[in-house]
Amino acid sequence: MNGSNQGKPWRILIASSHPLFAKGLRSLLEERREMDAVVVGLVATIDEALTALESLQPDLVIVDYDDERVNRDEFLARFVEGEGRLRVVLLSLKEGGSEAIVYDRRTMAASQIDEWLEMWNENQAPFIPPGISPGKGTPQIPKPRRRDSMKHFIAAALVVIVLMAAGLYGYQQINLLPEQASLQGASIDNLFGIHFIAIIVLFSLIVGLMVYSILVFRRKAGDTSDGPHMEGNTKLEVAWTIVPLGAVLVLAYMGGTTLGDIQALPDQKPLQVKVVGSQWAWRFEYPELGIISTELVLPVDEQALLELSSTDVIHSFWVPEFRVKQDALPGEDFVRELRVTPTQIGEYKVRCAELCGRLHHAMESPVKVIAQQDFEAWVKSKTVACTGPVECGNLWYQQFGCQACHSIDGSVVVGPSWKGIFGKEESISDGTSVLVDHDYIVESIRNPGAKITAGFQNLMPANIAANMTDAQIEDLIAFIESLK
Ligand code: CUA
């Protein structure tokens, strides 16, 4: 046993559930008189061994290699790799103790011991171990094959690199995002790109190593052995804590600077636009220009400050080409701001990105980004005063968003069509009927829920006419009256 044990006899603990193993080992030890050893106990489980450790104080544990009830990996892990550093020998007794094979597994993994055993069998080399004879040393075990693990490392790394390259190539080939049409969109796309590349790298690393392991290290037919026992790996654990923590902090910092970018104030005063969402239409008001519109018209390269609100439920303003998105909330205290600097002349669409009811999917309005001089012309055309109540009523019909729900050609959208409605006797939902006259229309605009036409639901926003003057309502009535 590698020299002396300071003159004292080796105290041996046997781990086996077979009494015959202990008996055979004892006689083997007695045969080899030159070894000064005493068997101090016999245990079958790791718990018994731990108890015996205190009371019996063994120097060496000899584990019955052939006993399946003794978990040899656990013994190795607890006593060799763990604390205490007790010497453990795996020993296989043949022919009632006439021959013993010693496996010193301190330097071997479980899979390697099987290979090692096969190697001995192939070579037909009778191995009478010097292991339990003092002075002759334990058998030399081949080191773990470094070249093998290097081979696996390189092969797995290649799989990961191929996956990463394919992912990055694919990412460049497919256009995940629509056209980028705002200054704010540039910062967001930059951040999106970084995240997407990080996802490709992580995906390749995880899936590559996993697939490689599943294919290459799969169980071979007939192999019923357990895998090697592994205790922790402190370096690896520290690394996989620090690296993701650092990554999250870096991404959080980049998220913060991007948020700063998209909320940055412009050099000049931004164009103020009040955006009002209601089930299921958008209205755009330009308070400084005196314009109300159902389409959002913006001059290119000038920041627009959108002030978002809702007349009923939560909506969400989203023009995908602008990238930025913000909720429109009901209630006057909840005006949300969104800054957009369009960079591309073109026609887009604002969508509602918050499920807001039956026609949520149809809550779209045109968005036009036009040149500065075209915008000035548009403002001029919008502010030209209408002449006559019918023409003005038609204008209010479009500007206040009535057209989203009421057609003027007889088709039914959300509410009754206005065509030929004036002077008509309408059935209402409580079973009575009402004459559609001046007073009824005023009531239906100011207090939409008062009388609901039979067959329709109470869907008109209660305060849709909050910004409508009495004169404008008179114009609307004249317009409705004209729709014979
Ligand atoms: Cu408004 Cu969805």
GROMACS .gro file of C-alpha atoms and ligand atoms in nm:
model
  486
    1MET     CA    1   0.000   0.000   0.000
    2ASN     CA    2   0.255   0.250  -0.112
    3GLY     CA    3   0.479   0.204   0.183
    4SER     CA    4   0.397   0.201   0.546
    5ASN     CA    5   0.108   0.335   0.743
    6GLN     CA    6   0.345   0.465   1.008
    7GLY     CA    7   0.387   0.117   1.146
    8LYS     CA    8   0.024   0.071   1.239
    9PRO     CA    9  -0.183  -0.200   1.072
   10TRP     CA   10  -0.417  -0.090   0.797
   11ARG     CA   11  -0.773  -0.075   0.921
   12ILE     CA   12  -0.989  -0.210   0.644
   13LEU     CA   13  -1.363  -0.158   0.606
   14ILE     CA   14  -1.532  -0.396   0.365
   15ALA     CA   15  -1.831  -0.276   0.165
   16SER     CA   16  -2.031  -0.576   0.047
   17SER     CA   17  -2.362  -0.741   0.112
   18HIS     CA   18  -2.214  -1.085   0.054
   19PRO     CA   19  -2.068  -1.248   0.367
   20LEU     CA   20  -1.867  -1.473   0.136
   21PHE     CA   21  -1.684  -1.175  -0.007
   22ALA     CA   22  -1.573  -1.070   0.338
   23LYS     CA   23  -1.470  -1.423   0.421
   24GLY     CA   24  -1.274  -1.463   0.099
   25LEU     CA   25  -1.103  -1.131   0.145
   26ARG     CA   26  -1.007  -1.212   0.502
   27SER     CA   27  -0.843  -1.536   0.396
   28LEU     CA   28  -0.668  -1.359   0.111
   29LEU     CA   29  -0.527  -1.109   0.354
   30GLU     CA   30  -0.416  -1.382   0.588
   31GLU     CA   31  -0.247  -1.562   0.301
   32ARG     CA   32  -0.040  -1.259   0.225
   33ARG     CA   33   0.119  -1.231   0.557
   34GLU     CA   34   0.349  -0.952   0.450
   35MET     CA   35   0.053  -0.715   0.462
   36ASP     CA   36  -0.016  -0.577   0.802
   37ALA     CA   37  -0.390  -0.530   0.786
   38VAL     CA   38  -0.693  -0.584   1.000
   39VAL     CA   39  -1.053  -0.598   0.885
   40VAL     CA   40  -1.247  -0.371   1.117
   41GLY     CA   41  -1.597  -0.403   0.977
   42LEU     CA   42  -1.841  -0.497   0.705
   43VAL     CA   43  -2.099  -0.255   0.563
   44ALA     CA   44  -2.341  -0.277   0.275
   45THR     CA   45  -2.462   0.081   0.230
   46ILE     CA   46  -2.310   0.422   0.225
   47ASP     CA   47  -2.504   0.519   0.539
   48GLU     CA   48  -2.359   0.228   0.730
   49ALA     CA   49  -2.018   0.321   0.599
   50LEU     CA   50  -2.055   0.680   0.720
   51THR     CA   51  -2.149   0.556   1.068
   52ALA     CA   52  -1.863   0.310   1.065
   53LEU     CA   53  -1.626   0.586   0.966
   54GLU     CA   54  -1.656   0.745   1.308
   55SER     CA   55  -1.662   0.435   1.524
   56LEU     CA   56  -1.416   0.217   1.331
   57GLN     CA   57  -1.185   0.478   1.178
   58PRO     CA   58  -1.079   0.275   0.875
   59ASP     CA   59  -0.781   0.369   0.659
   60LEU     CA   60  -0.907   0.186   0.356
   61VAL     CA   61  -1.245   0.087   0.216
   62ILE     CA   62  -1.253  -0.218  -0.007
   63VAL     CA   63  -1.567  -0.218  -0.219
   64ASP     CA   64  -1.705  -0.540  -0.365
   65TYR     CA   65  -1.692  -0.465  -0.735
   66ASP     CA   66  -1.933  -0.744  -0.824
   67ASP     CA   67  -2.200  -0.655  -0.572
   68GLU     CA   68  -2.473  -0.463  -0.748
   69ARG     CA   69  -2.634  -0.365  -0.421
   70VAL     CA   70  -2.331  -0.163  -0.325
   71ASN     CA   71  -2.330   0.169  -0.506
   72ARG     CA   72  -1.963   0.194  -0.590
   73ASP     CA   73  -1.992   0.532  -0.757
   74GLU     CA   74  -2.134   0.672  -0.439
   75PHE     CA   75  -1.846   0.527  -0.236
   76LEU     CA   76  -1.594   0.673  -0.475
   77ALA     CA   77  -1.764   1.007  -0.473
   78ARG     CA   78  -1.796   1.030  -0.098
   79PHE     CA   79  -1.460   0.895   0.003
   80VAL     CA   80  -1.224   0.971  -0.280
   81GLU     CA   81  -1.347   1.287  -0.446
   82GLY     CA   82  -1.526   1.423  -0.143
   83GLU     CA   83  -1.383   1.533   0.186
   84GLY     CA   84  -1.187   1.302   0.412
   85ARG     CA   85  -0.990   1.155   0.122
   86LEU     CA   86  -1.014   0.802   0.239
   87ARG     CA   87  -0.848   0.544   0.028
   88VAL     CA   88  -1.102   0.333  -0.164
   89VAL     CA   89  -1.023   0.020  -0.361
   90LEU     CA   90  -1.267  -0.163  -0.583
   91LEU     CA   91  -1.199  -0.530  -0.571
   92SER     CA   92  -1.337  -0.828  -0.755
   93LEU     CA   93  -1.277  -1.170  -0.600
   94LYS     CA   94  -1.256  -1.467  -0.829
   95GLU     CA   95  -1.283  -1.836  -0.750
   96GLY     CA   96  -1.347  -1.796  -0.382
   97GLY     CA   97  -1.052  -1.572  -0.321
   98SER     CA   98  -0.783  -1.744  -0.525
   99GLU     CA   99  -0.759  -1.441  -0.750
  100ALA     CA  100  -0.846  -1.078  -0.702
  101ILE     CA  101  -0.877  -0.796  -0.945
  102VAL     CA  102  -0.833  -0.450  -0.810
  103TYR     CA  103  -0.969  -0.148  -0.979
  104ASP     CA  104  -0.838   0.176  -0.854
  105ARG     CA  105  -1.097   0.417  -0.978
  106ARG     CA  106  -0.960   0.732  -0.837
  107THR     CA  107  -0.844   0.832  -1.180
  108MET     CA  108  -1.109   0.663  -1.387
  109ALA     CA  109  -1.461   0.741  -1.491
  110ALA     CA  110  -1.724   0.468  -1.472
  111SER     CA  111  -1.727   0.421  -1.847
  112GLN     CA  112  -1.352   0.385  -1.853
  113ILE     CA  113  -1.340   0.112  -1.594
  114ASP     CA  114  -1.550  -0.104  -1.820
  115GLU     CA  115  -1.320  -0.038  -2.112
  116TRP     CA  116  -1.027  -0.111  -1.889
  117LEU     CA  117  -1.179  -0.438  -1.779
  118GLU     CA  118  -1.240  -0.539  -2.138
  119MET     CA  119  -0.881  -0.455  -2.217
  120TRP     CA  120  -0.759  -0.697  -1.952
  121ASN     CA  121  -0.985  -0.969  -2.079
  122GLU     CA  122  -0.867  -0.924  -2.436
  123ASN     CA  123  -0.504  -0.938  -2.339
  124GLN     CA  124  -0.573  -1.248  -2.135
  125ALA     CA  125  -0.329  -1.113  -1.886
  126PRO     CA  126  -0.390  -1.277  -1.550
  127PHE     CA  127  -0.385  -0.991  -1.312
  128ILE     CA  128  -0.305  -1.094  -0.962
  129PRO     CA  129  -0.304  -0.761  -0.797
  130PRO     CA  130  -0.012  -0.643  -0.603
  131GLY     CA  131  -0.266  -0.394  -0.479
  132ILE     CA  132  -0.306  -0.532  -0.133
  133SER     CA  133   0.058  -0.615  -0.089
  134PRO     CA  134   0.256  -0.337   0.068
  135GLY     CA  135   0.540  -0.187  -0.125
  136LYS     CA  136   0.430  -0.291  -0.468
  137GLY     CA  137   0.190  -0.007  -0.534
  138THR     CA  138  -0.151  -0.002  -0.690
  139PRO     CA  139  -0.184  -0.091  -1.053
  140GLN     CA  140  -0.116   0.184  -1.300
  141ILE     CA  141  -0.441   0.291  -1.455
  142PRO     CA  142  -0.443   0.457  -1.792
  143LYS     CA  143  -0.522   0.823  -1.759
  144PRO     CA  144  -0.854   0.944  -1.906
  145ARG     CA  145  -0.797   0.966  -2.275
  146ARG     CA  146  -0.731   1.329  -2.331
  147ARG     CA  147  -0.727   1.285  -2.705
  148ASP     CA  148  -1.080   1.141  -2.692
  149SER     CA  149  -1.228   1.429  -2.500
  150MET     CA  150  -1.047   1.673  -2.730
  151LYS     CA  151  -1.200   1.493  -3.028
  152HIS     CA  152  -1.551   1.529  -2.880
  153PHE     CA  153  -1.486   1.890  -2.792
  154ILE     CA  154  -1.380   1.978  -3.147
  155ALA     CA  155  -1.666   1.783  -3.305
  156ALA     CA  156  -1.928   1.941  -3.078
  157ALA     CA  157  -1.778   2.287  -3.134
  158LEU     CA  158  -1.805   2.232  -3.510
  159VAL     CA  159  -2.174   2.142  -3.477
  160VAL     CA  160  -2.232   2.456  -3.271
  161ILE     CA  161  -2.042   2.676  -3.518
  162VAL     CA  162  -2.234   2.534  -3.815
  163LEU     CA  163  -2.566   2.600  -3.639
  164MET     CA  164  -2.460   2.955  -3.553
  165ALA     CA  165  -2.347   3.026  -3.909
  166ALA     CA  166  -2.674   2.886  -4.047
  167GLY     CA  167  -2.875   3.092  -3.798
  168LEU     CA  168  -2.691   3.415  -3.877
  169TYR     CA  169  -2.715   3.353  -4.252
  170GLY     CA  170  -3.087   3.283  -4.222
  171TYR     CA  171  -3.137   3.595  -4.012
  172GLN     CA  172  -2.975   3.805  -4.284
  173GLN     CA  173  -3.179   3.640  -4.559
  174ILE     CA  174  -3.527   3.671  -4.414
  175ASN     CA  175  -3.676   4.010  -4.351
  176LEU     CA  176  -3.829   3.976  -4.009
  177LEU     CA  177  -3.929   4.338  -3.982
  178PRO     CA  178  -4.123   4.565  -4.217
  179GLU     CA  179  -3.963   4.874  -4.368
  180GLN     CA  180  -3.808   5.103  -4.111
  181ALA     CA  181  -3.965   5.445  -4.146
  182SER     CA  182  -3.878   5.641  -3.834
  183LEU     CA  183  -3.575   5.774  -3.649
  184GLN     CA  184  -3.687   5.588  -3.336
  185GLY     CA  185  -3.711   5.269  -3.538
  186ALA     CA  186  -3.334   5.274  -3.604
  187SER     CA  187  -3.249   5.247  -3.232
  188ILE     CA  188  -3.509   4.978  -3.180
  189ASP     CA  189  -3.393   4.771  -3.478
  190ASN     CA  190  -3.036   4.795  -3.352
  191LEU     CA  191  -3.141   4.655  -3.015
  192PHE     CA  192  -3.359   4.393  -3.182
  193GLY     CA  193  -3.063   4.280  -3.396
  194ILE     CA  194  -2.837   4.240  -3.093
  195HIS     CA  195  -3.100   4.037  -2.909
  196PHE     CA  196  -3.168   3.822  -3.210
  197ILE     CA  197  -2.798   3.741  -3.258
  198ALA     CA  198  -2.767   3.659  -2.887
  199ILE     CA  199  -3.063   3.423  -2.926
  200ILE     CA  200  -2.901   3.254  -3.227
  201VAL     CA  201  -2.576   3.204  -3.031
  202LEU     CA  202  -2.755   3.063  -2.726
  203PHE     CA  203  -2.981   2.843  -2.936
  204SER     CA  204  -2.683   2.697  -3.125
  205LEU     CA  205  -2.489   2.636  -2.806
  206ILE     CA  206  -2.774   2.464  -2.626
  207VAL     CA  207  -2.929   2.269  -2.912
  208GLY     CA  208  -2.591   2.186  -3.073
  209LEU     CA  209  -2.443   2.036  -2.757
  210MET     CA  210  -2.769   1.863  -2.672
  211VAL     CA  211  -2.810   1.698  -3.013
  212TYR     CA  212  -2.442   1.600  -3.021
  213SER     CA  213  -2.471   1.438  -2.677
  214ILE     CA  214  -2.795   1.259  -2.764
  215LEU     CA  215  -2.642   1.109  -3.078
  216VAL     CA  216  -2.282   1.038  -2.972
  217PHE     CA  217  -2.322   0.948  -2.605
  218ARG     CA  218  -2.642   0.749  -2.639
  219ARG     CA  219  -2.672   0.421  -2.449
  220LYS     CA  220  -2.518   0.131  -2.635
  221ALA     CA  221  -2.724  -0.185  -2.674
  222GLY     CA  222  -2.695  -0.406  -2.367
  223ASP     CA  223  -2.533  -0.142  -2.149
  224THR     CA  224  -2.720  -0.133  -1.819
  225SER     CA  225  -2.456   0.048  -1.617
  226ASP     CA  226  -2.511   0.381  -1.448
  227GLY     CA  227  -2.340   0.695  -1.569
  228PRO     CA  228  -2.046   0.830  -1.370
  229HIS     CA  229  -2.129   1.015  -1.053
  230MET     CA  230  -2.046   1.383  -1.067
  231GLU     CA  231  -2.006   1.619  -0.782
  232GLY     CA  232  -2.027   1.994  -0.864
  233ASN     CA  233  -1.778   2.195  -1.062
  234THR     CA  234  -1.719   2.524  -0.885
  235LYS     CA  235  -1.540   2.699  -1.173
  236LEU     CA  236  -1.817   2.610  -1.415
  237GLU     CA  237  -2.088   2.719  -1.171
  238VAL     CA  238  -1.920   3.053  -1.106
  239ALA     CA  239  -1.881   3.105  -1.481
  240TRP     CA  240  -2.242   3.027  -1.564
  241THR     CA  241  -2.358   3.268  -1.297
  242ILE     CA  242  -2.127   3.557  -1.382
  243VAL     CA  243  -2.156   3.541  -1.762
  244PRO     CA  244  -2.540   3.558  -1.784
  245LEU     CA  245  -2.548   3.821  -1.509
  246GLY     CA  246  -2.306   4.033  -1.709
  247ALA     CA  247  -2.507   3.976  -2.027
  248VAL     CA  248  -2.832   4.082  -1.859
  249LEU     CA  249  -2.668   4.395  -1.718
  250VAL     CA  250  -2.525   4.490  -2.060
  251LEU     CA  251  -2.866   4.435  -2.225
  252ALA     CA  252  -3.038   4.637  -1.952
  253TYR     CA  253  -2.795   4.923  -2.012
  254MET     CA  254  -2.858   4.908  -2.387
  255GLY     CA  255  -3.233   4.897  -2.325
  256GLY     CA  256  -3.203   5.210  -2.112
  257THR     CA  257  -3.004   5.404  -2.371
  258THR     CA  258  -3.247   5.296  -2.644
  259LEU     CA  259  -3.541   5.418  -2.436
  260GLY     CA  260  -3.355   5.748  -2.399
  261ASP     CA  261  -3.307   5.762  -2.778
  262ILE     CA  262  -3.671   5.705  -2.865
  263GLN     CA  263  -3.791   5.963  -2.613
  264ALA     CA  264  -3.534   6.225  -2.710
  265LEU     CA  265  -3.668   6.577  -2.757
  266PRO     CA  266  -3.620   6.741  -3.097
  267ASP     CA  267  -3.436   7.069  -3.164
  268GLN     CA  268  -3.756   7.233  -3.282
  269LYS     CA  269  -4.095   7.218  -3.123
  270PRO     CA  270  -4.263   6.893  -3.226
  271LEU     CA  271  -4.589   6.879  -3.419
  272GLN     CA  272  -4.860   6.816  -3.163
  273VAL     CA  273  -5.124   6.557  -3.258
  274LYS     CA  274  -5.395   6.432  -3.025
  275VAL     CA  275  -5.474   6.072  -3.110
  276VAL     CA  276  -5.810   5.954  -2.983
  277GLY     CA  277  -5.899   5.587  -3.002
  278SER     CA  278  -6.257   5.469  -2.974
  279GLN     CA  279  -6.432   5.147  -3.061
  280TRP     CA  280  -6.328   5.105  -3.347
  281ALA     CA  281  -6.177   5.406  -3.511
  282TRP     CA  282  -5.894   5.652  -3.468
  283ARG     CA  283  -5.934   6.029  -3.469
  284PHE     CA  284  -5.644   6.269  -3.509
  285GLU     CA  285  -5.666   6.626  -3.385
  286TYR     CA  286  -5.410   6.895  -3.462
  287PRO     CA  287  -5.499   7.155  -3.196
  288GLU     CA  288  -5.241   7.407  -3.319
  289LEU     CA  289  -5.372   7.383  -3.675
  290GLY     CA  290  -5.744   7.349  -3.600
  291ILE     CA  291  -5.770   7.023  -3.791
  292ILE     CA  292  -5.959   6.706  -3.704
  293SER     CA  293  -5.889   6.412  -3.932
  294THR     CA  294  -5.951   6.040  -3.963
  295GLU     CA  295  -5.612   5.988  -4.125
  296LEU     CA  296  -5.282   6.069  -3.964
  297VAL     CA  297  -5.082   6.297  -4.191
  298LEU     CA  298  -4.726   6.378  -4.085
  299PRO     CA  299  -4.447   6.579  -4.247
  300VAL     CA  300  -4.129   6.382  -4.307
  301ASP     CA  301  -3.822   6.441  -4.085
  302GLU     CA  302  -4.013   6.637  -3.824
  303GLN     CA  303  -4.088   6.496  -3.482
  304ALA     CA  304  -4.454   6.448  -3.403
  305LEU     CA  305  -4.562   6.440  -3.040
  306LEU     CA  306  -4.862   6.209  -3.030
  307GLU     CA  307  -5.085   6.250  -2.725
  308LEU     CA  308  -5.283   5.931  -2.695
  309SER     CA  309  -5.617   5.887  -2.523
  310SER     CA  310  -5.929   5.676  -2.558
  311THR     CA  311  -6.300   5.744  -2.526
  312ASP     CA  312  -6.387   5.394  -2.405
  313VAL     CA  313  -6.154   5.098  -2.352
  314ILE     CA  314  -5.779   5.052  -2.381
  315HIS     CA  315  -5.647   5.069  -2.736
  316SER     CA  316  -5.288   5.069  -2.853
  317PHE     CA  317  -5.140   5.290  -3.121
  318TRP     CA  318  -4.903   5.097  -3.343
  319VAL     CA  319  -4.757   5.173  -3.683
  320PRO     CA  320  -4.522   4.876  -3.741
  321GLU     CA  321  -4.296   5.077  -3.975
  322PHE     CA  322  -4.241   5.332  -3.696
  323ARG     CA  323  -4.164   5.046  -3.450
  324VAL     CA  324  -4.281   5.240  -3.145
  325LYS     CA  325  -4.608   5.145  -2.978
  326GLN     CA  326  -4.810   5.299  -2.694
  327ASP     CA  327  -5.141   5.234  -2.522
  328ALA     CA  328  -5.428   5.479  -2.549
  329LEU     CA  329  -5.608   5.479  -2.214
  330PRO     CA  330  -5.954   5.608  -2.124
  331GLY     CA  331  -5.971   5.893  -1.875
  332GLU     CA  332  -5.838   6.246  -1.903
  333ASP     CA  333  -5.559   6.187  -1.651
  334PHE     CA  334  -5.405   5.914  -1.858
  335VAL     CA  335  -5.280   6.087  -2.171
  336ARG     CA  336  -4.979   5.893  -2.300
  337GLU     CA  337  -4.709   6.046  -2.515
  338LEU     CA  338  -4.536   5.891  -2.810
  339ARG     CA  339  -4.266   6.062  -3.015
  340VAL     CA  340  -4.226   5.968  -3.380
  341THR     CA  341  -3.994   6.124  -3.637
  342PRO     CA  342  -4.094   5.976  -3.975
  343THR     CA  343  -3.798   5.934  -4.209
  344GLN     CA  344  -3.962   5.779  -4.516
  345ILE     CA  345  -4.230   5.936  -4.731
  346GLY     CA  346  -4.502   5.679  -4.782
  347GLU     CA  347  -4.839   5.541  -4.680
  348TYR     CA  348  -4.870   5.322  -4.377
  349LYS     CA  349  -5.145   5.206  -4.146
  350VAL     CA  350  -5.200   5.252  -3.778
  351ARG     CA  351  -5.332   4.940  -3.617
  352CYS     CA  352  -5.479   4.884  -3.277
  353ALA     CA  353  -5.249   4.651  -3.083
  354GLU     CA  354  -5.474   4.593  -2.783
  355LEU     CA  355  -5.771   4.357  -2.800
  356CYS     CA  356  -6.055   4.603  -2.763
  357GLY     CA  357  -6.371   4.431  -2.873
  358ARG     CA  358  -6.550   4.278  -3.166
  359LEU     CA  359  -6.402   4.495  -3.442
  360HIS     CA  360  -6.054   4.528  -3.291
  361HIS     CA  361  -5.905   4.372  -3.603
  362ALA     CA  362  -6.062   4.640  -3.820
  363MET     CA  363  -5.943   4.933  -3.611
  364GLU     CA  364  -5.706   5.068  -3.874
  365SER     CA  365  -5.655   5.414  -4.014
  366PRO     CA  366  -5.431   5.544  -4.291
  367VAL     CA  367  -5.103   5.713  -4.201
  368LYS     CA  368  -4.945   5.936  -4.463
  369VAL     CA  369  -4.593   6.069  -4.437
  370ILE     CA  370  -4.549   6.350  -4.688
  371ALA     CA  371  -4.294   6.616  -4.779
  372GLN     CA  372  -4.293   6.940  -4.580
  373GLN     CA  373  -4.448   7.151  -4.861
  374ASP     CA  374  -4.716   6.884  -4.924
  375PHE     CA  375  -4.799   6.895  -4.555
  376GLU     CA  376  -4.845   7.272  -4.572
  377ALA     CA  377  -5.077   7.225  -4.870
  378TRP     CA  378  -5.272   6.958  -4.681
  379VAL     CA  379  -5.311   7.190  -4.381
  380LYS     CA  380  -5.440   7.463  -4.613
  381SER     CA  381  -5.693   7.229  -4.780
  382LYS     CA  382  -5.814   7.108  -4.441
  383THR     CA  383  -5.864   7.451  -4.298
  384VAL     CA  384  -6.059   7.584  -4.594
  385ALA     CA  385  -6.395   7.665  -4.445
  386CYS     CA  386  -6.682   7.455  -4.565
  387THR     CA  387  -6.976   7.634  -4.717
  388GLY     CA  388  -7.327   7.549  -4.615
  389PRO     CA  389  -7.453   7.312  -4.348
  390VAL     CA  390  -7.470   7.001  -4.572
  391GLU     CA  391  -7.109   7.036  -4.691
  392CYS     CA  392  -6.990   7.110  -4.339
  393GLY     CA  393  -7.194   6.820  -4.202
  394ASN     CA  394  -7.023   6.592  -4.453
  395LEU     CA  395  -6.687   6.725  -4.329
  396TRP     CA  396  -6.776   6.661  -3.963
  397TYR     CA  397  -6.906   6.316  -4.063
  398GLN     CA  398  -6.553   6.235  -4.179
  399GLN     CA  399  -6.353   6.427  -3.922
  400PHE     CA  400  -6.532   6.304  -3.611
  401GLY     CA  401  -6.511   5.943  -3.732
  402CYS     CA  402  -6.889   5.887  -3.773
  403GLN     CA  403  -6.808   5.715  -4.103
  404ALA     CA  404  -6.634   5.430  -3.922
  405CYS     CA  405  -6.974   5.294  -3.813
  406HIS     CA  406  -7.246   5.465  -4.018
  407SER     CA  407  -7.254   5.427  -4.395
  408ILE     CA  408  -7.428   5.674  -4.624
  409ASP     CA  409  -7.504   5.418  -4.896
  410GLY     CA  410  -7.747   5.193  -4.708
  411SER     CA  411  -7.491   4.924  -4.610
  412VAL     CA  412  -7.484   4.824  -4.246
  413VAL     CA  413  -7.145   4.858  -4.074
  414VAL     CA  414  -7.168   4.882  -3.695
  415GLY     CA  415  -7.457   5.123  -3.658
  416PRO     CA  416  -7.758   5.197  -3.882
  417SER     CA  417  -7.685   5.350  -4.220
  418TRP     CA  418  -7.776   5.717  -4.250
  419LYS     CA  419  -7.918   5.677  -4.598
  420GLY     CA  420  -8.286   5.763  -4.593
  421ILE     CA  421  -8.297   5.747  -4.215
  422PHE     CA  422  -8.428   6.099  -4.157
  423GLY     CA  423  -8.803   6.106  -4.106
  424LYS     CA  424  -8.821   5.728  -4.079
  425GLU     CA  425  -9.010   5.542  -3.804
  426GLU     CA  426  -8.748   5.319  -3.634
  427SER     CA  427  -8.816   5.028  -3.398
  428ILE     CA  428  -8.605   5.053  -3.086
  429SER     CA  429  -8.479   4.781  -2.859
  430ASP     CA  430  -8.746   4.821  -2.587
  431GLY     CA  431  -9.016   4.730  -2.841
  432THR     CA  432  -9.149   5.080  -2.901
  433SER     CA  433  -9.071   5.292  -3.202
  434VAL     CA  434  -8.944   5.642  -3.257
  435LEU     CA  435  -8.948   5.898  -3.533
  436VAL     CA  436  -8.599   5.989  -3.653
  437ASP     CA  437  -8.623   6.364  -3.637
  438HIS     CA  438  -8.405   6.655  -3.529
  439ASP     CA  439  -8.445   6.596  -3.155
  440TYR     CA  440  -8.391   6.223  -3.178
  441ILE     CA  441  -8.062   6.275  -3.368
  442VAL     CA  442  -7.939   6.532  -3.115
  443GLU     CA  443  -8.018   6.289  -2.833
  444SER     CA  444  -7.847   6.001  -3.018
  445ILE     CA  445  -7.529   6.205  -3.062
  446ARG     CA  446  -7.515   6.356  -2.714
  447ASN     CA  447  -7.639   6.046  -2.533
  448PRO     CA  448  -7.591   5.749  -2.764
  449GLY     CA  449  -7.720   5.485  -2.523
  450ALA     CA  450  -8.062   5.645  -2.465
  451LYS     CA  451  -8.252   5.470  -2.747
  452ILE     CA  452  -8.093   5.184  -2.936
  453THR     CA  453  -8.231   5.090  -3.276
  454ALA     CA  454  -8.361   4.730  -3.271
  455GLY     CA  455  -8.106   4.486  -3.409
  456PHE     CA  456  -7.806   4.697  -3.305
  457GLN     CA  457  -7.590   4.700  -2.994
  458ASN     CA  458  -7.502   4.991  -2.770
  459LEU     CA  459  -7.154   5.041  -2.912
  460MET     CA  460  -7.129   5.413  -2.981
  461PRO     CA  461  -6.881   5.583  -2.747
  462ALA     CA  462  -7.078   5.782  -2.487
  463ASN     CA  463  -6.857   6.089  -2.513
  464ILE     CA  464  -6.775   6.080  -2.883
  465ALA     CA  465  -6.934   6.420  -2.928
  466ALA     CA  466  -6.760   6.580  -2.631
  467ASN     CA  467  -6.568   6.809  -2.868
  468MET     CA  468  -6.860   6.871  -3.101
  469THR     CA  469  -7.035   7.206  -3.096
  470ASP     CA  470  -7.412   7.244  -3.127
  471ALA     CA  471  -7.356   7.415  -3.461
  472GLN     CA  472  -7.160   7.118  -3.586
  473ILE     CA  473  -7.443   6.888  -3.481
  474GLU     CA  474  -7.689   7.106  -3.673
  475ASP     CA  475  -7.464   7.069  -3.979
  476LEU     CA  476  -7.462   6.692  -3.930
  477ILE     CA  477  -7.841   6.681  -3.912
  478ALA     CA  478  -7.862   6.881  -4.233
  479PHE     CA  479  -7.621   6.634  -4.392
  480ILE     CA  480  -7.827   6.335  -4.273
  481GLU     CA  481  -8.145   6.500  -4.399
  482SER     CA  482  -7.982   6.536  -4.741
  483LEU     CA  483  -7.919   6.160  -4.767
  484LYS     CA  484  -8.249   6.065  -4.920
  485CUA    CU1  485  -5.881   4.922  -3.038
  485CUA    CU2  486  -5.808   4.702  -3.053
   0.00000   0.00000   0.00000
